[in-house]
Short mmCIF file of C-alpha atoms in Angstrom, two decimals:
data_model
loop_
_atom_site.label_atom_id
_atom_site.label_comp_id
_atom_site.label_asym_id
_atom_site.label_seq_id
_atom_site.Cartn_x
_atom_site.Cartn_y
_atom_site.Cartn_z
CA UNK T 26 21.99 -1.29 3.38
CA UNK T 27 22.63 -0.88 6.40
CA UNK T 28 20.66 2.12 8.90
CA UNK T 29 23.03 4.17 9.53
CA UNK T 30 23.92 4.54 5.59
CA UNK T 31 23.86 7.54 4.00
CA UNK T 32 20.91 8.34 1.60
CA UNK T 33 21.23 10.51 -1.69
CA UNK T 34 18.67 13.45 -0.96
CA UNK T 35 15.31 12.53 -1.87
CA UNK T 36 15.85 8.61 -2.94
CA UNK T 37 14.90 6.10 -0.42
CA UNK T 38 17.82 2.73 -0.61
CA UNK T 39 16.52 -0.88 -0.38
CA UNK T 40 17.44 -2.81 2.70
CA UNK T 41 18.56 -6.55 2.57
CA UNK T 42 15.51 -7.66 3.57
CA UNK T 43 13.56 -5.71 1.08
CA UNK T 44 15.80 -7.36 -1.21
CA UNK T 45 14.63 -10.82 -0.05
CA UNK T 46 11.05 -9.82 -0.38
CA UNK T 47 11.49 -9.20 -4.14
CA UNK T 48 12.80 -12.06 -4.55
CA UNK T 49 10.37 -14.41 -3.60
CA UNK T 50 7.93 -12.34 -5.30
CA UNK T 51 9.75 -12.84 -8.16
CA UNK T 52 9.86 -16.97 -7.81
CA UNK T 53 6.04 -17.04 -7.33
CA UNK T 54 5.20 -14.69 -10.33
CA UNK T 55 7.01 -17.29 -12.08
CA UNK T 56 4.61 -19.77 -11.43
CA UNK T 57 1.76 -18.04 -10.94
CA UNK T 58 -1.93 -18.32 -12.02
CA UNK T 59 -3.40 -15.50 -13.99
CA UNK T 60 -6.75 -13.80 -13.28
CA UNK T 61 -6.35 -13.30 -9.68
CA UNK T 62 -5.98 -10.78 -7.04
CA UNK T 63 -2.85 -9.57 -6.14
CA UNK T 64 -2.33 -7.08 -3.44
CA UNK T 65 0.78 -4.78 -3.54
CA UNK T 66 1.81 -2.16 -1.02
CA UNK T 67 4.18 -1.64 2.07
CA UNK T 68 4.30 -3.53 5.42
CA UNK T 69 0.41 -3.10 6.00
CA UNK T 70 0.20 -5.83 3.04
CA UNK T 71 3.22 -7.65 3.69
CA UNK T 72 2.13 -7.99 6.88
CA UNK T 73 -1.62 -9.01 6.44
CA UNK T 74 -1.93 -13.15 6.17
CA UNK T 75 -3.86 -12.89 3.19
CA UNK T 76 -5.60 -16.44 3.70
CA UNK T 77 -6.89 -15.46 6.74
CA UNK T 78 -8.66 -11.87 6.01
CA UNK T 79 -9.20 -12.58 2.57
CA UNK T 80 -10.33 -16.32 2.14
CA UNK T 81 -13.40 -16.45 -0.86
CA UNK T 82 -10.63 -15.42 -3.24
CA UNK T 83 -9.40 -18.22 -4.88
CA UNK T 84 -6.03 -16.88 -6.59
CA UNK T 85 -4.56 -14.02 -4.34
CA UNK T 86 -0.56 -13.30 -3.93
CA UNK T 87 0.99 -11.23 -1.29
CA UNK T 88 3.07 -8.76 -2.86
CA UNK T 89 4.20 -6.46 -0.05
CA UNK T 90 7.00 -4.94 0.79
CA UNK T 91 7.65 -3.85 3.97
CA UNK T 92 9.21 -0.04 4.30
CA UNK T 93 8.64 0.13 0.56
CA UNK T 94 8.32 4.11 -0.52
CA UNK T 95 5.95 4.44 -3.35
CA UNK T 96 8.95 5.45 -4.97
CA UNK T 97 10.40 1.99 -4.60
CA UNK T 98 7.16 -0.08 -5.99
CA UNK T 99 7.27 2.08 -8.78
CA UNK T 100 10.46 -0.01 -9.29
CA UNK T 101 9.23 -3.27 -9.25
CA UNK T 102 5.65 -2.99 -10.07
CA UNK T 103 6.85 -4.85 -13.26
CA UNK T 104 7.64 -7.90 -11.12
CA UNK T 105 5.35 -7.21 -8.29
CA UNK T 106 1.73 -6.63 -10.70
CA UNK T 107 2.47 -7.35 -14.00
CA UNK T 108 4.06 -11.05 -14.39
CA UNK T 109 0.94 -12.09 -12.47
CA UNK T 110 -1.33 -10.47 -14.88
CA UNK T 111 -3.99 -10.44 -12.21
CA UNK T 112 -7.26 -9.57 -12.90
CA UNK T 113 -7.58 -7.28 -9.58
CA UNK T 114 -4.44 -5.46 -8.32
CA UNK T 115 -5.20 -3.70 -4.17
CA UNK T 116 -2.86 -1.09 -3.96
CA UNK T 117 -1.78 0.36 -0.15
CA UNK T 118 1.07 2.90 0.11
CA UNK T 119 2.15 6.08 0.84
CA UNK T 120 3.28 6.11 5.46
CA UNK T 121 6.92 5.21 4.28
CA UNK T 122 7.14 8.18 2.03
CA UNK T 123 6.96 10.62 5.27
CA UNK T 124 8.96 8.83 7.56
CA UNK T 125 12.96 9.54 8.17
CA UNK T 126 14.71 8.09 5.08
CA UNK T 127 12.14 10.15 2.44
CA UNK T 128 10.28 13.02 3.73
CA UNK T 129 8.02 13.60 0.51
CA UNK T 130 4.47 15.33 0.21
CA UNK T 131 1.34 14.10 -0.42
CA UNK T 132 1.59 15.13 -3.86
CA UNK T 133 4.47 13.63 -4.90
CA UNK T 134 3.25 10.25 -3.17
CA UNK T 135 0.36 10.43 -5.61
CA UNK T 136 2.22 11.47 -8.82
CA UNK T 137 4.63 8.07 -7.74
CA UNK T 138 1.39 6.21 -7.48
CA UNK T 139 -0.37 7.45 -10.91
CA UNK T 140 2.86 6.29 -12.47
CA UNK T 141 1.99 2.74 -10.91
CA UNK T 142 -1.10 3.12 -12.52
CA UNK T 143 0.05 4.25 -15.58
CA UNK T 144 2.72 1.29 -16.33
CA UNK T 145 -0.32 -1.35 -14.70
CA UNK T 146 -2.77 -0.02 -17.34
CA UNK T 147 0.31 0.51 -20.55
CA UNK T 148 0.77 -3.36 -19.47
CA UNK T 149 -2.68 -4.84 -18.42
CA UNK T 150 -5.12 -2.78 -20.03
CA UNK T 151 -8.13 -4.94 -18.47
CA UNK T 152 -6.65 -5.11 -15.05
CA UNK T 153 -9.10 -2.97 -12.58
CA UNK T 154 -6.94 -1.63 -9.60
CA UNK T 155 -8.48 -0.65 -5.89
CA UNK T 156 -6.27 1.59 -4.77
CA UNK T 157 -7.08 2.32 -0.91
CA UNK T 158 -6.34 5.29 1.19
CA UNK T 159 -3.24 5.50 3.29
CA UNK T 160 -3.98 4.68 6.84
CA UNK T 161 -3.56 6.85 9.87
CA UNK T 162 -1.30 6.78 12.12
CA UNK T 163 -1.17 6.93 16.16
CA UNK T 164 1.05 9.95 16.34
CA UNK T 165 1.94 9.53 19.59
CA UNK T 166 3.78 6.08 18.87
CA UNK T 167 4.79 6.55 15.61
CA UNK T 168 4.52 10.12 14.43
CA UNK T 169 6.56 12.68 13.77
CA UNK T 170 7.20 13.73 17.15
CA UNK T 171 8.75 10.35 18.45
CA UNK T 172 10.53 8.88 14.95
CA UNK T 173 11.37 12.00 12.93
CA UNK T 174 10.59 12.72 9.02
CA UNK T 175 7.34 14.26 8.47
CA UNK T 176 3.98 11.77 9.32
CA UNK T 177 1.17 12.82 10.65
CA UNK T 178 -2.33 12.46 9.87
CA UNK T 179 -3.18 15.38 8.28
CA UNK T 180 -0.65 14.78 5.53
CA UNK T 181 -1.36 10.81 5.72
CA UNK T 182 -5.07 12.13 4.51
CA UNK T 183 -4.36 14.51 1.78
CA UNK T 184 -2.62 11.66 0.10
CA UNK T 185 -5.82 10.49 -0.75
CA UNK T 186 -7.39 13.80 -1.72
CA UNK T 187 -4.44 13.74 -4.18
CA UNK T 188 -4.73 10.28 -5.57
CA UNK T 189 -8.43 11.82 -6.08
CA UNK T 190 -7.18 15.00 -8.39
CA UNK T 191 -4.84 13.95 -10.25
CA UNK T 192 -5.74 9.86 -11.07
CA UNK T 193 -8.25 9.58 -14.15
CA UNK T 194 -7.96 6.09 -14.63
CA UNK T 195 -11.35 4.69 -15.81
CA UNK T 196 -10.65 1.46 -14.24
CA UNK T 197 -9.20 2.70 -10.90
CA UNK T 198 -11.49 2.30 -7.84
CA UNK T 199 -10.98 4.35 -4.85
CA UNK T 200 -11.78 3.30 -1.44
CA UNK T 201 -11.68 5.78 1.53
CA UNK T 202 -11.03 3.88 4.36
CA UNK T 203 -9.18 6.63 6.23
CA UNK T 204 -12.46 7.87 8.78
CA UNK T 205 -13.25 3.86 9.97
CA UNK T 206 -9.24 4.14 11.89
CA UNK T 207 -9.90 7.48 13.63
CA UNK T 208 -11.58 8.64 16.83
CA UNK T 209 -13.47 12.06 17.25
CA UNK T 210 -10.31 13.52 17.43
CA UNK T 211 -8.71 12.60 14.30
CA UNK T 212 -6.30 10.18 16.14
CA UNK T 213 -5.70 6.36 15.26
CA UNK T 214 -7.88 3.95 17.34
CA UNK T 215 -4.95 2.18 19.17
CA UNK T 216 -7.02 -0.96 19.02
CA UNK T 217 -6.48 -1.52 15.46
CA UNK T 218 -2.76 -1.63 15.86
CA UNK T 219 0.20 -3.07 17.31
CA UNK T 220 2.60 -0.20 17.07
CA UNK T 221 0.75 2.88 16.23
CA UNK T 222 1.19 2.14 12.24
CA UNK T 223 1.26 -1.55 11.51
CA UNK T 224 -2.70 -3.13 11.73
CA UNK T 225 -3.28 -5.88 14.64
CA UNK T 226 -5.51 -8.39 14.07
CA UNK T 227 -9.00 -6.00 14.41
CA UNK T 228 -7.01 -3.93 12.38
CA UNK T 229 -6.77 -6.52 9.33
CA UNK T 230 -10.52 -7.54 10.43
CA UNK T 231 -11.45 -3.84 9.77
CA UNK T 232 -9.79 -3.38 6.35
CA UNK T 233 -10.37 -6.28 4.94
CA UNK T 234 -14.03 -5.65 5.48
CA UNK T 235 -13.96 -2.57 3.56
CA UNK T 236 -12.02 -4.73 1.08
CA UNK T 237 -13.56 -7.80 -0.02
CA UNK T 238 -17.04 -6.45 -0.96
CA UNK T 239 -15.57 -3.88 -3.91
CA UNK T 240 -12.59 -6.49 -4.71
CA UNK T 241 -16.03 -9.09 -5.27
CA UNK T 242 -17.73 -6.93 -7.03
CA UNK T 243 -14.81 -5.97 -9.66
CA UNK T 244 -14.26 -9.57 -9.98
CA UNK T 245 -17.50 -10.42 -11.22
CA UNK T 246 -17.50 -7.41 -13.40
#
């Protein structure tokens, strides 16, 4: 687990903290309420104090990941969505998936997240999932050019064309959010970040305002 590991072509390794993460989301889903919202994704939702951006819902759990691969969540969705049998999953993912450890593509990242979808729905068949389009990224901070593997925003926005094809899932929302975190030039507004990829506080402000008013509407559905 350490970085300078070596990786089996084309699998992405959990790191120790990873590790950690899953376990606490393990403790909570053990005593957790049902019939909430439970948001599961990478860093940009491990990352995001949930009470803060997203305080009218009553039962919410924080089950990011950060540097999770969609890959990887397809590993623990079982832990991470389905012990908390929510009745509204938000699902983020897909930047980690063209960084340097796994360099996949855009359709691959969507097959990985239909097969989220797939086990959520086998499992919960009432659950309605958001799943939101991967963010962009500023490329000249964390594309790549400056970190390796393969992001950029033209890939980071055919993942959501993708999820578009090839998801059928009659209770599966999709919400574009992609356009609201670029300029004219297809760039990342640095404003909304801290790093080029992970959201700063206007970032979160953003999102979650794109968010709440589907996640609402879902719940009273």
């Amino acid at each position: 687990m350490k970085e300078s590991m070596s990786y089996n072509p084309g699998y992405s390794q959990l790191r120790d903290f990873q590790v950690r993460t899953i376990l606490r989301i393990v403790e909570t889903n053990q005593d957790c309420k049902e019939g909430g919202v439970v948001f599961f994704g990478d860093s940009i939702t491990e990352q995001c104090d949930i009470d803060t951006y997203y305080p009218t819902f009553p039962i919410k759990y924080n089950c990011g990941i950060s540097g999770a691969t969609s890959q990887q969540l397809l590993t623990v969705v079982d832990e991470g969505v389905i012990k908390y049998n929510p009745k509204v999953v938000v699902l983020l993912v897909g930047a980690n998936d063209l960084g340097i450890r796994l360099k996949d593509s855009p359709r691959n990242i969507a097959l990985n997240v239909k097969m989220i979808i797939d086990i959520i729905r086998g499992n919960l068949p009432e659950t309605k999932i958001l799943l939101v389009s991967t963010l962009p990224c500023v490329e000249h901070l964390k594309g790549y050019q400056i970190e390796g593997g393969i992001r950029n925003n033209v890939l980071l926005e055919m993942i959501f064309m993708m999820y578009q094809e090839l998801i059928r899932d009659k209770k599966t929302s999709f919400l574009n959010v992609y356009e609201e975190f670029v300029d004219e030039n297809k760039e990342g507004v640095l404003e909304y970040y801290v790093d080029g990829l992970h959201l700063s506080d206007t970032g979160y402000q953003l999102l979650s305002s794109k968010i709440i008013p589907v996640v609402k509407e879902l719940l009273e559905d």
